[in-house]
Amino acid sequence: MAETREISAARRRWMLLAPALAILVFAASGPLLIVIMYSFLTPGDYGGVIWSFSTDAWFNVVAERDFFDETLSFSDAHWSIFWRSVKLSLMTTAVAFLVGFPTAYFIATRPKATRDIWMLLIIIPFWTNLLIRTFAVMEIIRNEGVVNSVMIGLGIIDEPIQLLFTEFAITLGMFYVYLPLMVLPIYASMERLDFSLVEAAYDLYASRWRVLKRVIFPLVKPGVIAGSILVFVPSLGAYVTPRVLGGGKQLMLGNLIELQFGQGRNWPLGAALSITLLAIVMIALMVYVRSAGREEVSHG
Amino acid sequence: MIEIQNLTKTFGTGAEAFTALSEVSVTIRQNEFFTLLGPSGCGKTTLLRTIAGFVDPTSGTMTLDGADVLASPPYVRPVNTVFQNYALFPHMTVAENIGFGLEMQDRPKAEIKQTVGEMLELVQMTPLANRATSEISGGQQQRVALARALAPRPKVLLLDEPLSALDFKLRKEMQIELKRLQSETGITFVFVTHDQEEALTMSDRIAVMNEGQILQIGGPKEIYDHPAERFVADFIGETNFLEAELVSVDGEVAETRLPSGKTISTRAASGRAGAGKVTVAVRPEHALLEPPGALIDGKLENIVYFGTDTHYHVMLDGGARFVVRRQNQPDAVEAYTIGDAVGVSFNPGVGQVLRD
Ligand SMILES: Nc1ncnc2c1ncn2[C@@H]1O[C@H](COP(=O)(O)OP(=O)(O)OP(=O)(O)O)[C@@H](O)[C@H]1O
Ligand SMILES: [Mg+2]
């Protein structure tokens, strides 16, 4: 009797899990398997793949064969794009944290009634199309844009500064686009923070800075970790923002992948690069989460 | 050591303004167990938070050891608080919580370690030093909060209803513990409670508060035996109120005429002179039940047996109710029955004329 009930409970659990599992298998693992498979095939002349096994794509991810004498060398172009992607994503995450943390703190310390209004202001840009937001940034920093016109008008500079189509432009754009993803999780943990702990720390001779460092920050750390991941991951694979604000000169991984599926007509290489991106994300997450966790242990 | 003069705190402005403290003046002495007693919402926490530095008073002055401290932030004042909800840091162990204040004062590591050890010993938490604060009981959390606030050796320790979350037995134990800690450390305690019994048993002096004002300051016996106002008499213990006529006042002694026509000498109200109608407060256990022909006569309405003592409810001839409490003796035979004509009396000097 008890046994059959147990069995039926187990069956019910599987039935409840089934839709989610189905989505995972077909919508996530399926495409992933296809991408892995493509990365081991030969490119077709006009895009697509030819069904013959080849490791060339993987080879081309990191190295290139000289066209004439067939010598091998590191693919500088690819490496610099990898490096730029990681660097700009880290910078975006750092800047988003430096701006997002005080913002979340500010909102969480407002009276309850006004907090929702502040959150709304943070979220509203999110409702606007990504492309439009990116063009808005472009409008601000281009040579005839707001920043340069104002600075020239004030006589601070004579010539417009080249801001657009630089790494700065990409970082600024990604920061602007992904900032809410940093603010939201930090705010969520900040709102749950018991502010009597802050008072207790003040009472026990902790200055403002030390209260922040020893009490507030450790307690909202889960929010900071979540926010950092939410900003870093899409930054690393960003495609629209570097395309518009980098002007095709400052490529990032997303653009490189797109190139292989488009003009490059090298689907296997695109597939291999996609998996490389995934690997970089996984490694970065593992390193980050582990080091963040270890710090927690050493702090007690 | 703490001198507070005419302290007023008004929250909000305009129509929503609310005065939580009005013209509070009090001096708290060195090494004293000082209690703020009053009903919910009377401003006890607000006064305590003002001393700690979390509330900026609207007007008034406050000095600590002669120095003006109102301008100093909480992390400068040599004052520590035991919060009502304890507010222990959840990301630190018991020992780290206790050492936090010392660490923030940049004391040497060796000294911190030693003091934390002593504090753990003092509150009997040594075996649990490395537990997370979420893994200890409410009473243990309370002791950690106490040790954390005591560790930096503040001049004043503020305690905001620290025992209210504990069950009855633990509460009694902690009351004794707190008293012991106070005399062992010699630190001035300012203790908040709305429990009159707690206040009477623990305090050197009590300030009774109501609606943002301090009504009376004095030792437990002084407050209990000689309440200055009706509110104080009513809030602490049980009291009989008698309408009377003030005949004459000579220093501490006031002659009053009761409605029965008899006069009795009572204790005069401070700051109230002249003839007229007054209220005299008499504690039930200070009154005597007698045969008719006493100070005031009446009819015995009810007898309530409480084990340690018996309450006699008397309807006085004037129409007022009066309770006499008598301690029970072994094998005593109850001399009165309900409906008897009886008399009520009390000795000269026992009654207290109220200020209001
Ligand atoms: N920040 C604030 N803004 C507005 N009103 C406040 C604020 N803090 C306290 N008050 C009001 O001041 C009055 C006194 O509050 P306080 O917390 O000092 O009472 P208390 O005596 O400690 O009461 P309890 O025994 O319930 O803790 C209350 O009516 C309260 O509503
Ligand atoms: Mg309170």
XYZ file of C-alpha atoms and ligand atoms in Angstrom:
688
model
C 0.000 0.000 0.000
C 2.666 2.442 1.116
C 4.865 1.243 -1.693
C 2.333 1.955 -4.411
C 1.772 5.399 -2.986
C 5.480 6.034 -3.131
C 5.644 4.867 -6.714
C 2.759 7.060 -7.729
C 4.399 10.026 -5.966
C 7.589 9.407 -7.909
C 5.613 9.114 -11.133
C 3.785 12.333 -10.427
C 7.099 14.078 -9.844
C 8.301 12.934 -13.250
C 5.085 14.029 -14.861
C 5.430 17.470 -13.364
C 9.048 17.686 -14.466
C 8.346 16.413 -17.969
C 7.468 19.738 -19.673
C 10.563 21.426 -18.300
C 12.732 18.474 -19.242
C 11.261 18.402 -22.729
C 12.055 22.062 -23.233
C 15.571 21.546 -21.918
C 16.221 18.555 -24.150
C 14.725 19.887 -27.353
C 15.271 23.627 -27.024
C 18.640 23.725 -25.277
C 20.547 20.483 -25.721
C 19.243 19.889 -29.262
C 20.656 23.060 -30.829
C 23.791 22.698 -28.761
C 24.362 19.203 -30.126
C 23.776 20.455 -33.651
C 26.324 23.235 -33.119
C 28.868 20.754 -31.771
C 28.236 18.482 -34.744
C 28.613 21.337 -37.261
C 31.942 22.307 -35.754
C 33.346 18.961 -36.903
C 32.128 19.225 -40.514
C 33.485 20.857 -43.659
C 32.190 24.261 -44.803
C 30.090 24.371 -47.915
C 31.019 26.761 -50.736
C 27.930 28.930 -50.311
C 27.408 28.501 -46.582
C 25.971 25.464 -44.885
C 28.002 22.339 -44.273
C 29.232 19.364 -46.205
C 28.832 16.073 -44.436
C 32.459 15.101 -44.169
C 34.341 15.009 -40.882
C 37.008 17.654 -40.328
C 38.789 19.266 -37.376
C 39.832 22.266 -39.459
C 37.311 24.537 -37.809
C 38.687 23.902 -34.345
C 42.188 24.304 -35.659
C 41.234 27.653 -37.168
C 39.843 28.940 -33.897
C 43.309 29.417 -32.466
C 45.730 29.134 -35.400
C 46.051 29.976 -39.071
C 47.917 28.341 -41.905
C 49.842 30.664 -44.134
C 48.232 30.857 -47.548
C 51.477 30.404 -49.464
C 54.049 28.399 -47.519
C 51.549 26.539 -45.313
C 53.458 27.418 -42.092
C 51.453 27.549 -38.885
C 51.064 30.570 -36.655
C 48.754 31.765 -33.931
C 45.696 33.472 -35.237
C 46.432 36.962 -33.917
C 43.129 38.281 -35.186
C 41.147 35.711 -33.260
C 43.184 36.015 -30.098
C 42.852 39.788 -30.033
C 39.104 39.444 -30.457
C 38.914 36.919 -27.607
C 40.975 39.189 -25.451
C 38.958 42.268 -26.327
C 35.703 40.445 -25.568
C 36.873 39.331 -22.155
C 38.453 42.691 -21.344
C 35.464 44.820 -22.360
C 33.024 42.462 -20.625
C 35.019 42.632 -17.406
C 35.183 46.403 -17.659
C 31.459 46.599 -18.345
C 30.760 44.412 -15.309
C 33.072 46.483 -13.096
C 31.575 49.806 -14.164
C 28.040 48.444 -13.866
C 28.869 47.325 -10.318
C 30.452 50.663 -9.359
C 27.376 52.526 -10.572
C 24.759 49.879 -9.811
C 25.689 49.196 -6.199
C 25.263 52.787 -4.957
C 22.112 53.078 -7.071
C 20.608 49.968 -5.486
C 21.637 51.210 -2.038
C 20.069 54.587 -2.720
C 16.784 53.048 -3.814
C 16.684 50.529 -0.959
C 17.099 53.308 1.608
C 14.254 55.458 0.208
C 10.853 55.370 1.952
C 8.841 52.341 0.838
C 6.360 54.386 -1.148
C 8.956 55.983 -3.439
C 11.104 52.868 -3.994
C 8.817 51.485 -6.693
C 9.025 54.747 -8.612
C 12.818 54.634 -8.577
C 12.789 51.002 -9.684
C 10.421 51.898 -12.493
C 12.857 54.560 -13.680
C 15.593 51.922 -13.753
C 13.450 49.447 -15.661
C 11.806 51.765 -18.215
C 14.813 51.808 -20.604
C 14.575 48.045 -20.625
C 11.232 48.257 -22.358
C 12.823 50.059 -25.274
C 14.304 48.143 -28.179
C 17.992 47.337 -27.734
C 18.885 48.818 -31.111
C 17.166 52.096 -30.307
C 18.979 52.366 -26.981
C 22.269 51.657 -28.680
C 21.620 54.328 -31.312
C 20.780 56.735 -28.497
C 24.260 56.197 -27.061
C 25.679 56.728 -30.531
C 23.798 59.994 -30.827
C 25.366 61.176 -27.591
C 28.984 60.330 -28.273
C 29.413 60.729 -32.052
C 31.612 63.536 -33.343
C 28.643 65.881 -33.876
C 26.858 64.449 -30.831
C 25.816 65.972 -27.554
C 29.079 65.453 -25.650
C 31.364 66.836 -28.324
C 29.077 69.776 -29.197
C 28.784 70.825 -25.583
C 32.518 70.554 -24.975
C 33.307 72.517 -28.123
C 30.643 75.045 -27.215
C 32.212 75.519 -23.793
C 35.615 75.895 -25.380
C 37.096 72.930 -23.581
C 38.176 71.328 -26.852
C 38.651 72.636 -30.398
C 38.225 69.423 -32.345
C 35.686 66.700 -31.611
C 37.171 63.763 -29.728
C 36.764 60.420 -31.449
C 34.584 58.550 -28.968
C 32.459 56.543 -31.353
C 33.896 53.343 -32.856
C 36.291 52.859 -29.944
C 36.471 50.278 -27.178
C 35.271 53.033 -24.880
C 32.112 53.387 -26.925
C 31.413 49.646 -26.761
C 31.972 49.524 -23.003
C 29.777 52.558 -22.448
C 27.032 51.085 -24.608
C 27.088 47.699 -22.924
C 27.212 49.320 -19.484
C 24.172 51.396 -20.335
C 22.267 48.492 -21.803
C 22.995 45.991 -19.023
C 22.968 48.284 -15.965
C 19.440 47.245 -14.880
C 20.612 43.632 -14.778
C 23.139 44.681 -12.128
C 20.808 46.951 -10.161
C 17.863 44.553 -9.924
C 19.503 41.612 -8.094
C 21.554 43.891 -5.820
C 18.424 45.831 -4.960
C 16.585 42.587 -4.266
C 19.138 41.522 -1.645
C 19.538 45.060 -0.346
C 15.810 45.335 0.253
C 15.912 42.170 2.334
C 18.831 43.544 4.352
C 17.962 44.139 7.986
C 19.020 47.755 8.473
C 19.157 47.310 12.229
C 22.393 45.424 11.485
C 23.738 48.604 9.937
C 22.759 50.499 13.074
C 24.393 47.843 15.237
C 27.634 48.246 13.288
C 27.502 52.053 13.601
C 26.903 51.605 17.288
C 29.983 49.375 17.539
C 32.372 52.054 16.257
C 32.313 51.138 12.552
C 32.688 54.171 10.289
C 30.470 54.483 7.221
C 33.049 52.887 4.966
C 33.608 49.991 7.328
C 29.889 49.387 7.753
C 29.689 49.105 3.985
C 32.662 46.797 3.767
C 32.060 44.572 6.773
C 28.279 44.393 7.030
C 26.369 45.625 3.990
C 28.594 44.199 1.268
C 28.944 40.666 2.688
C 25.197 40.453 3.198
C 24.227 41.600 -0.296
C 26.996 39.581 -1.939
C 24.628 37.007 -3.456
C 22.960 39.889 -5.290
C 26.328 41.225 -6.455
C 27.352 37.793 -7.751
C 24.048 37.356 -9.567
C 24.239 40.860 -11.033
C 27.825 40.376 -12.198
C 26.955 37.142 -13.969
C 23.871 38.696 -15.538
C 26.003 41.531 -16.938
C 29.157 39.609 -17.817
C 27.576 36.751 -19.748
C 25.550 38.765 -22.255
C 28.417 41.270 -22.596
C 30.756 38.517 -23.645
C 28.402 37.408 -26.394
C 27.156 40.907 -27.240
C 26.610 41.440 -30.919
C 24.416 44.462 -31.606
C 26.229 46.940 -29.340
C 29.781 46.293 -30.576
C 28.485 46.207 -34.124
C 26.844 49.643 -33.876
C 29.230 51.401 -31.496
C 32.408 49.602 -32.578
C 31.618 50.357 -36.213
C 32.894 47.003 -37.496
C 36.441 47.928 -36.515
C 36.376 46.754 -32.929
C 35.007 43.254 -33.310
C 33.913 41.152 -30.389
C 33.233 37.424 -30.270
C 29.587 37.832 -31.170
C 30.494 39.730 -34.320
C 33.167 37.227 -35.271
C 30.666 34.373 -35.007
C 28.108 36.272 -37.015
C 30.735 36.902 -39.660
C 31.389 33.173 -40.119
C 27.712 32.403 -40.627
C 27.300 35.386 -42.925
C 29.923 36.767 -45.275
C 32.598 34.325 -44.092
C 30.531 31.322 -45.177
C 32.345 29.158 -42.706
C 29.641 27.600 -40.568
C 31.907 25.050 -38.882
C 34.253 27.822 -37.715
C 31.252 29.828 -36.474
C 30.045 26.769 -34.604
C 33.467 26.147 -33.072
C 33.707 29.813 -32.025
C 30.250 29.593 -30.436
C 31.367 26.643 -28.363
C 34.551 28.504 -27.463
C 32.402 31.388 -26.212
C 30.351 28.980 -24.164
C 33.516 27.486 -22.714
C 34.909 30.901 -21.785
C 31.639 31.736 -20.010
C 31.657 28.431 -18.120
C 35.280 28.791 -17.044
C 34.788 32.409 -16.007
C 31.719 31.501 -13.963
C 33.468 28.635 -12.264
C 36.488 30.740 -11.336
C 34.290 33.624 -10.175
C 31.846 31.669 -8.101
C 34.602 29.615 -6.512
C 36.720 32.637 -5.555
C 33.676 34.520 -4.275
C 32.754 31.480 -2.208
C 36.246 31.053 -0.814
C 36.368 34.665 0.308
C 33.180 34.035 2.228
C 34.748 31.092 4.045
C 37.867 33.011 5.011
C 35.723 35.849 6.300
C 33.865 33.349 8.438
C 27.201 61.314 33.926
C 24.463 61.646 31.282
C 22.734 65.000 31.562
C 19.697 65.551 29.400
C 18.018 68.952 29.408
C 14.672 69.848 27.816
C 15.038 67.279 25.080
C 12.276 67.424 22.469
C 11.889 65.266 19.390
C 9.239 65.930 16.780
C 8.886 63.526 13.873
C 7.538 64.861 10.600
C 6.347 68.378 9.867
C 3.122 70.329 9.516
C -0.093 68.412 10.051
C 1.749 65.122 10.352
C 4.119 66.344 13.042
C 4.265 64.065 16.047
C 6.079 64.904 19.257
C 7.614 61.683 20.565
C 9.589 63.389 23.340
C 8.652 66.659 24.931
C 10.901 68.620 27.272
C 12.576 65.561 28.772
C 15.128 66.341 31.479
C 16.976 63.611 33.333
C 20.344 62.962 34.941
C 21.692 59.427 34.855
C 24.431 58.712 37.355
C 27.647 56.744 37.143
C 27.310 52.942 37.694
C 23.562 53.163 37.910
C 20.946 50.683 36.725
C 18.523 53.211 35.317
C 15.203 52.097 33.859
C 12.839 53.818 31.454
C 9.371 52.461 32.147
C 6.209 53.303 30.283
C 3.461 52.006 28.002
C 3.968 51.230 24.333
C 4.558 54.308 22.207
C 5.490 56.599 25.087
C 8.909 57.404 23.617
C 11.255 55.033 25.464
C 12.983 53.786 22.334
C 13.190 57.298 20.939
C 14.950 58.520 24.086
C 17.322 55.555 24.034
C 18.106 56.068 20.354
C 18.777 59.727 21.034
C 21.356 58.746 23.649
C 22.914 56.259 21.199
C 23.004 58.880 18.451
C 20.484 57.454 15.990
C 17.907 60.152 16.594
C 18.640 63.822 16.123
C 16.614 65.744 18.714
C 14.612 68.749 17.626
C 15.814 70.761 20.610
C 17.498 70.308 23.964
C 20.965 69.377 25.148
C 22.734 66.227 26.188
C 26.144 65.797 27.761
C 28.105 62.668 28.551
C 30.715 63.096 31.281
C 30.352 66.832 30.803
C 31.015 66.764 27.058
C 28.335 67.696 24.543
C 27.714 64.591 22.438
C 24.696 65.545 20.361
C 26.899 66.399 17.392
C 28.801 63.102 17.490
C 27.737 60.204 15.289
C 26.941 56.849 16.950
C 30.328 55.357 16.049
C 32.112 57.982 18.124
C 30.002 57.838 21.276
C 31.297 55.538 24.035
C 27.813 54.078 24.265
C 26.714 50.626 23.097
C 23.252 49.229 22.538
C 21.647 45.836 23.039
C 18.967 45.955 20.371
C 15.471 44.656 20.940
C 15.832 42.158 18.072
C 19.525 41.591 19.014
C 20.695 42.511 15.470
C 23.502 39.942 15.501
C 25.550 39.815 12.294
C 24.375 36.674 10.488
C 27.587 36.306 8.472
C 29.791 36.123 11.553
C 30.261 33.555 14.299
C 29.435 34.156 17.941
C 33.060 35.083 18.691
C 33.344 37.360 15.649
C 30.179 39.165 16.682
C 31.567 39.785 20.147
C 34.901 40.980 18.771
C 33.392 43.293 16.154
C 33.373 46.471 18.259
C 36.965 45.941 19.403
C 38.039 45.262 15.844
C 36.420 48.493 14.683
C 38.330 50.323 17.409
C 41.530 48.867 15.913
C 42.575 47.218 19.144
C 45.530 44.806 18.881
C 44.648 41.264 17.783
C 45.918 39.702 21.020
C 43.788 42.039 23.119
C 40.704 41.327 21.015
C 41.223 37.606 21.412
C 41.612 37.906 25.159
C 38.637 40.207 25.673
C 36.411 38.025 23.488
C 37.469 35.038 25.602
C 36.588 36.892 28.795
C 33.249 38.004 27.401
C 32.376 34.478 26.277
C 33.180 33.322 29.792
C 31.120 36.111 31.328
C 27.967 35.159 29.411
C 28.755 31.436 29.545
C 28.978 31.001 25.793
C 32.531 29.673 25.502
C 31.521 26.243 24.113
C 29.506 27.890 21.327
C 32.126 30.468 20.300
C 32.386 29.239 16.723
C 28.709 28.661 16.056
C 26.827 30.712 13.503
C 24.395 33.102 15.163
C 21.498 31.372 13.409
C 22.402 28.119 15.157
C 21.878 29.256 18.746
C 18.723 29.703 20.809
C 16.957 32.982 21.555
C 18.371 33.187 25.073
C 21.861 32.497 23.774
C 21.464 35.160 21.085
C 20.456 37.569 23.796
C 23.617 36.777 25.742
C 25.768 37.213 22.645
C 24.148 40.596 21.967
C 24.950 41.563 25.541
C 28.549 40.391 25.311
C 29.011 42.166 21.979
C 27.833 45.455 23.473
C 29.901 45.017 26.650
C 33.163 43.972 24.974
C 34.361 47.487 24.033
C 33.774 48.557 27.661
C 31.374 51.402 26.906
C 30.672 54.054 29.500
C 26.972 53.433 29.065
C 25.095 50.334 27.960
C 21.653 50.873 26.460
C 19.228 47.959 26.560
C 15.953 48.186 24.631
C 13.548 45.616 26.081
C 16.218 42.928 25.792
C 14.183 40.340 27.662
C 10.807 40.763 25.997
C 11.326 37.889 23.535
C 12.239 35.355 26.201
C 9.918 32.976 28.010
C 9.089 33.517 31.654
C 11.722 31.275 33.238
C 14.584 32.409 31.017
C 13.489 35.966 31.590
C 13.834 35.585 35.360
C 17.280 34.030 34.924
C 18.413 36.803 32.608
C 17.147 39.484 34.988
C 19.464 38.141 37.669
C 22.256 37.738 35.087
C 21.900 41.340 33.952
C 22.039 42.635 37.497
C 25.170 40.550 38.115
C 26.835 41.828 34.931
C 26.026 45.393 35.830
C 27.597 45.182 39.276
C 30.591 43.172 38.003
C 31.407 45.539 35.155
C 30.478 48.783 36.868
C 29.029 50.079 33.605
C 26.017 52.394 33.662
C 22.957 50.553 32.328
C 20.004 52.361 30.781
C 17.293 49.759 30.517
C 13.980 50.036 28.692
C 10.961 47.992 29.648
C 7.201 48.211 29.799
C 7.109 45.518 32.478
C 6.641 47.225 35.853
C 7.730 44.188 37.848
C 10.970 43.951 35.876
C 11.577 47.639 36.489
C 10.924 47.390 40.233
C 13.114 44.346 40.810
C 16.131 45.399 38.762
C 16.517 49.165 38.909
C 18.415 51.548 41.095
C 16.186 54.295 39.772
C 13.190 54.369 37.450
C 11.875 57.068 35.145
C 8.190 56.587 34.440
C 7.226 57.917 31.030
C 3.955 58.637 29.299
C 3.179 60.409 26.039
C 6.717 61.638 25.525
C 7.185 63.007 29.025
C 8.953 61.803 32.128
C 6.357 61.921 34.915
C 8.465 60.798 37.852
C 12.016 59.719 38.594
C 12.910 57.830 41.743
C 13.945 54.582 43.373
C 11.587 51.597 43.038
C 10.249 52.024 46.580
C 9.803 55.747 46.168
C 7.919 55.255 42.889
C 5.762 52.472 44.277
C 4.960 53.923 47.672
C 4.712 57.533 46.642
C 3.544 57.875 43.035
C 3.441 61.516 42.036
C 0.618 61.266 39.524
C -2.453 59.226 38.869
C -0.835 57.692 35.770
C 2.199 56.491 37.726
C 0.059 55.066 40.534
C -2.156 53.308 38.022
C 0.635 51.996 35.776
C 2.651 50.462 38.594
C 0.799 47.985 40.757
C -2.789 48.379 41.914
C -4.029 51.476 43.678
C -7.138 52.839 45.347
C -8.015 56.425 44.545
C -9.935 58.435 47.141
C -11.493 61.832 46.512
C -10.572 64.148 49.402
C -10.352 67.759 50.514
C -6.974 69.299 51.199
C -7.078 70.895 54.644
C -3.511 72.025 55.188
C 0.008 71.383 53.937
C 3.075 71.486 56.144
C 6.164 70.526 54.183
C 5.915 66.829 53.331
C 2.740 66.314 55.340
C -0.742 67.124 54.112
C -3.914 66.931 56.198
C -6.821 65.724 54.100
C -10.511 65.334 54.877
C -12.142 62.239 53.437
C -15.800 62.177 52.290
C -16.633 60.380 55.542
C -15.705 63.598 57.337
C -12.657 62.158 59.087
C -9.246 63.709 58.531
C -5.984 61.848 58.025
C -2.438 63.000 57.482
C -0.982 61.935 54.152
C 2.111 62.666 52.116
C 1.875 65.946 50.243
C 2.190 66.112 46.486
C 5.384 67.779 45.371
C 4.701 71.072 43.696
C 1.083 71.386 44.701
C -0.203 73.573 47.479
C -3.389 75.256 48.590
C -6.816 73.945 49.482
C -9.240 72.219 47.199
C -10.188 68.825 45.874
C -7.387 66.275 45.650
C -6.950 62.565 44.998
C -5.297 60.363 47.592
C -3.701 57.099 46.443
C -3.556 54.126 48.814
C -2.039 50.743 47.930
C -4.363 47.778 48.707
C -1.757 46.127 50.931
C -1.244 49.346 52.883
C -4.912 49.480 53.888
C -6.623 47.604 56.693
C -10.023 45.965 56.879
C -11.778 46.702 60.155
C -15.220 46.601 61.734
C -17.504 49.580 60.909
C -16.583 52.909 62.467
C -13.157 53.058 60.862
C -11.760 55.825 58.638
C -14.291 55.048 55.903
C -17.186 52.631 56.137
C -18.716 50.478 53.461
C -20.063 47.109 52.509
C -17.997 44.024 51.652
C -18.813 43.152 48.051
C -16.441 40.329 47.228
C -13.639 38.210 48.649
C -11.047 36.901 46.185
C -8.579 34.301 47.372
C -5.131 34.419 45.675
C -3.158 31.854 47.673
C -0.521 34.184 49.061
C -3.090 36.843 49.880
C -6.769 37.679 49.800
C -8.419 40.714 48.161
C -11.435 42.290 49.827
C -13.553 44.457 47.513
C -15.402 47.098 49.508
C -18.133 49.430 48.209
C -17.540 52.627 50.168
C -20.473 54.677 51.436
C -19.672 57.494 49.019
C -20.060 55.060 46.097
C -16.383 54.437 45.345
C -14.778 50.995 45.228
C -11.823 50.138 47.442
C -9.631 47.037 47.564
C -7.845 45.824 50.682
C -5.214 43.140 50.300
C -4.301 40.985 53.244
C -1.570 38.410 53.408
C -2.878 34.931 54.265
C -1.834 33.264 57.496
C -1.856 29.513 58.031
C -5.043 28.201 59.666
C -6.610 31.663 59.793
C -10.391 31.642 59.907
C -12.085 34.086 57.533
C -13.682 36.648 59.849
C -15.829 38.371 57.178
C -18.484 37.228 54.762
C -19.736 38.946 51.660
C -22.401 41.540 52.472
C -20.958 42.469 55.887
C -20.768 46.096 56.907
C -17.069 46.841 57.234
C -14.644 49.711 57.653
C -11.460 50.608 55.824
C -8.540 52.469 57.333
C -4.886 53.226 56.749
C -2.166 54.686 58.892
C -1.118 58.338 58.845
C 1.566 58.978 56.205
C 0.522 56.005 54.071
C -1.766 57.838 51.662
C -0.188 59.888 48.895
C -1.746 63.078 47.577
C -1.422 63.128 43.774
C -0.187 66.068 41.765
C -3.061 65.972 39.287
N 10.754 57.622 12.709
C 9.564 57.935 13.221
N 8.698 58.695 12.508
C 7.505 59.030 13.025
N 7.058 58.674 14.237
C 7.872 57.920 14.996
C 9.154 57.505 14.535
N 9.732 56.760 15.498
C 8.849 56.705 16.512
N 7.735 57.408 16.221
C 6.568 57.586 17.094
O 7.007 58.065 18.321
C 6.283 57.465 19.384
C 7.243 56.868 20.382
O 7.897 55.774 19.784
P 8.910 54.850 20.579
O 9.414 53.836 19.635
O 9.904 55.707 21.252
O 7.957 54.166 21.635
P 8.307 53.115 22.773
O 8.035 53.786 24.067
O 9.651 52.561 22.567
O 7.200 52.008 22.520
P 7.322 50.410 22.581
O 7.194 50.023 24.016
O 6.118 49.967 21.801
O 8.612 50.010 21.959
C 5.366 56.438 18.751
O 4.067 56.959 18.728
C 5.893 56.269 17.371
O 4.842 56.026 16.471
Mg 10.422 50.627 21.923
